[in-house]
Amino acid sequence: MRTAIFSLAISLVLLAPAQAEVRAVVVGVSDVMTPLRPRILVLRVSDGSEVARIWDGSESGLEVCGFAPLADDARLLMTHERGGFRRPFLWNIEDDERIELPIDLNGEVWARWYPDGSALLLAHTERGRMRLYRYPIAAGILE
């Protein structure tokens, strides 16, 4: 009999604003071979069923930054490490669409939602300096 060892890291992320009902949680699951590169699962709170899953493979990590702060908006803000640097992207868990953001910056980029969900706050690190940018999602340009 072969035994598999799993590591389970759990991050709770709201699918709706704080005053609304929590409908989904995000769970990062990794095994012994890829402990730093977890698979990201979105589970329904009501019955534990899987809504969506994403994984970039053993060479690129994913980080969950949070669901859009609007009710009934199923976009999840995440970062990946493809290309050697952390970059934000949006993942719509309803249709499994991954939306890469055309951000022309060198170095690491972290992201968080603006409260109204229309823009992202980007933190860009390059050569020991950090700069903050506003990134309106519809316009797709840095401010």
GROMACS .gro file of C-alpha atoms in nm:
model
  143
    1MET     CA    1   0.000   0.000   0.000
    2ARG     CA    2   0.136   0.340  -0.100
    3THR     CA    3   0.074   0.636   0.128
    4ALA     CA    4   0.055   0.993  -0.001
    5ILE     CA    5   0.134   1.284   0.226
    6PHE     CA    6  -0.049   1.610   0.162
    7SER     CA    7  -0.003   1.956   0.300
    8LEU     CA    8  -0.317   2.168   0.320
    9ALA     CA    9  -0.300   2.546   0.334
   10ILE     CA   10  -0.633   2.722   0.366
   11SER     CA   11  -0.710   3.084   0.283
   12LEU     CA   12  -1.063   3.213   0.330
   13VAL     CA   13  -1.166   3.469   0.073
   14LEU     CA   14  -1.509   3.629   0.046
   15LEU     CA   15  -1.705   3.594  -0.277
   16ALA     CA   16  -1.917   3.894  -0.178
   17PRO     CA   17  -1.874   4.210   0.033
   18ALA     CA   18  -1.838   4.163   0.407
   19GLN     CA   19  -2.203   4.246   0.476
   20ALA     CA   20  -2.324   3.977   0.233
   21GLU     CA   21  -2.339   3.601   0.276
   22VAL     CA   22  -2.011   3.412   0.231
   23ARG     CA   23  -2.063   3.169  -0.057
   24ALA     CA   24  -1.719   3.038  -0.143
   25VAL     CA   25  -1.375   2.976   0.004
   26VAL     CA   26  -1.038   2.945  -0.166
   27VAL     CA   27  -0.817   2.654  -0.063
   28GLY     CA   28  -0.454   2.600  -0.162
   29VAL     CA   29  -0.361   2.231  -0.175
   30SER     CA   30  -0.009   2.100  -0.229
   31ASP     CA   31   0.162   1.765  -0.208
   32VAL     CA   32   0.513   1.669  -0.097
   33MET     CA   33   0.658   1.717  -0.446
   34THR     CA   34   0.526   2.075  -0.493
   35PRO     CA   35   0.481   2.231  -0.147
   36LEU     CA   36   0.555   2.583  -0.273
   37ARG     CA   37   0.332   2.554  -0.580
   38PRO     CA   38  -0.019   2.476  -0.452
   39ARG     CA   39  -0.323   2.403  -0.664
   40ILE     CA   40  -0.592   2.662  -0.596
   41LEU     CA   41  -0.944   2.530  -0.542
   42VAL     CA   42  -1.261   2.735  -0.499
   43LEU     CA   43  -1.522   2.549  -0.293
   44ARG     CA   44  -1.890   2.625  -0.238
   45VAL     CA   45  -1.958   2.686   0.133
   46SER     CA   46  -2.310   2.540   0.115
   47ASP     CA   47  -2.206   2.186   0.017
   48GLY     CA   48  -1.826   2.179  -0.022
   49SER     CA   49  -1.846   2.113  -0.395
   50GLU     CA   50  -1.573   2.239  -0.624
   51VAL     CA   51  -1.651   2.555  -0.821
   52ALA     CA   52  -1.317   2.592  -1.001
   53ARG     CA   53  -0.947   2.500  -0.984
   54ILE     CA   54  -0.626   2.646  -1.122
   55TRP     CA   55  -0.260   2.544  -1.118
   56ASP     CA   56   0.040   2.685  -1.303
   57GLY     CA   57   0.250   2.372  -1.272
   58SER     CA   58   0.551   2.295  -1.058
   59GLU     CA   59   0.758   2.584  -1.197
   60SER     CA   60   0.529   2.878  -1.115
   61GLY     CA   61   0.353   2.969  -0.792
   62LEU     CA   62   0.012   3.129  -0.754
   63GLU     CA   63  -0.099   3.367  -0.481
   64VAL     CA   64  -0.459   3.454  -0.403
   65CYS     CA   65  -0.514   3.827  -0.347
   66GLY     CA   66  -0.892   3.829  -0.310
   67PHE     CA   67  -1.228   3.823  -0.483
   68ALA     CA   68  -1.369   4.140  -0.636
   69PRO     CA   69  -1.535   4.346  -0.362
   70LEU     CA   70  -1.869   4.355  -0.545
   71ALA     CA   71  -2.167   4.127  -0.490
   72ASP     CA   72  -2.211   3.871  -0.769
   73ASP     CA   73  -1.867   3.945  -0.919
   74ALA     CA   74  -1.682   3.615  -0.955
   75ARG     CA   75  -1.342   3.757  -1.047
   76LEU     CA   76  -1.052   3.651  -0.830
   77LEU     CA   77  -0.738   3.867  -0.820
   78MET     CA   78  -0.426   3.652  -0.818
   79THR     CA   79  -0.054   3.672  -0.894
   80HIS     CA   80   0.166   3.424  -1.080
   81GLU     CA   81   0.544   3.384  -1.105
   82ARG     CA   82   0.570   3.296  -1.473
   83GLY     CA   83   0.852   3.484  -1.644
   84GLY     CA   84   1.051   3.506  -1.321
   85PHE     CA   85   0.856   3.793  -1.164
   86ARG     CA   86   0.531   3.813  -0.970
   87ARG     CA   87   0.252   3.952  -1.190
   88PRO     CA   88  -0.121   4.005  -1.123
   89PHE     CA   89  -0.401   3.854  -1.328
   90LEU     CA   90  -0.777   3.812  -1.295
   91TRP     CA   91  -0.948   3.474  -1.291
   92ASN     CA   92  -1.322   3.453  -1.348
   93ILE     CA   93  -1.422   3.137  -1.162
   94GLU     CA   94  -1.764   3.116  -1.330
   95ASP     CA   95  -1.628   3.056  -1.680
   96ASP     CA   96  -1.265   2.966  -1.590
   97GLU     CA   97  -1.138   3.264  -1.790
   98ARG     CA   98  -0.789   3.382  -1.704
   99ILE     CA   99  -0.735   3.750  -1.785
  100GLU     CA  100  -0.372   3.859  -1.814
  101LEU     CA  101  -0.322   4.229  -1.740
  102PRO     CA  102  -0.092   4.419  -1.980
  103ILE     CA  103   0.129   4.587  -1.719
  104ASP     CA  104   0.452   4.721  -1.865
  105LEU     CA  105   0.674   4.725  -1.555
  106ASN     CA  106   0.999   4.543  -1.483
  107GLY     CA  107   1.034   4.366  -1.149
  108GLU     CA  108   0.778   4.233  -0.901
  109VAL     CA  109   0.418   4.358  -0.902
  110TRP     CA  110   0.168   4.292  -0.622
  111ALA     CA  111  -0.197   4.391  -0.642
  112ARG     CA  112  -0.504   4.461  -0.427
  113TRP     CA  113  -0.859   4.564  -0.520
  114TYR     CA  114  -0.986   4.919  -0.488
  115PRO     CA  115  -1.303   4.912  -0.273
  116ASP     CA  116  -1.534   4.978  -0.570
  117GLY     CA  117  -1.380   4.697  -0.778
  118SER     CA  118  -1.309   4.921  -1.078
  119ALA     CA  119  -0.932   4.941  -1.027
  120LEU     CA  120  -0.632   4.773  -0.869
  121LEU     CA  121  -0.368   4.918  -0.641
  122LEU     CA  122  -0.033   4.795  -0.773
  123ALA     CA  123   0.287   4.786  -0.571
  124HIS     CA  124   0.587   4.766  -0.803
  125THR     CA  125   0.930   4.672  -0.671
  126GLU     CA  126   1.243   4.718  -0.881
  127ARG     CA  127   1.605   4.768  -0.774
  128GLY     CA  128   1.513   4.814  -0.410
  129ARG     CA  129   1.248   5.079  -0.472
  130MET     CA  130   0.873   5.047  -0.439
  131ARG     CA  131   0.621   5.256  -0.630
  132LEU     CA  132   0.242   5.251  -0.608
  133TYR     CA  133   0.014   5.276  -0.910
  134ARG     CA  134  -0.359   5.282  -0.973
  135TYR     CA  135  -0.464   5.047  -1.254
  136PRO     CA  136  -0.821   5.107  -1.382
  137ILE     CA  137  -0.923   4.766  -1.516
  138ALA     CA  138  -1.148   4.897  -1.798
  139ALA     CA  139  -0.883   5.140  -1.929
  140GLY     CA  140  -0.590   4.903  -1.882
  141ILE     CA  141  -0.333   5.180  -1.823
  142LEU     CA  142  -0.123   5.277  -1.523
  143GLU     CA  143  -0.195   5.597  -1.335
   0.00000   0.00000   0.00000
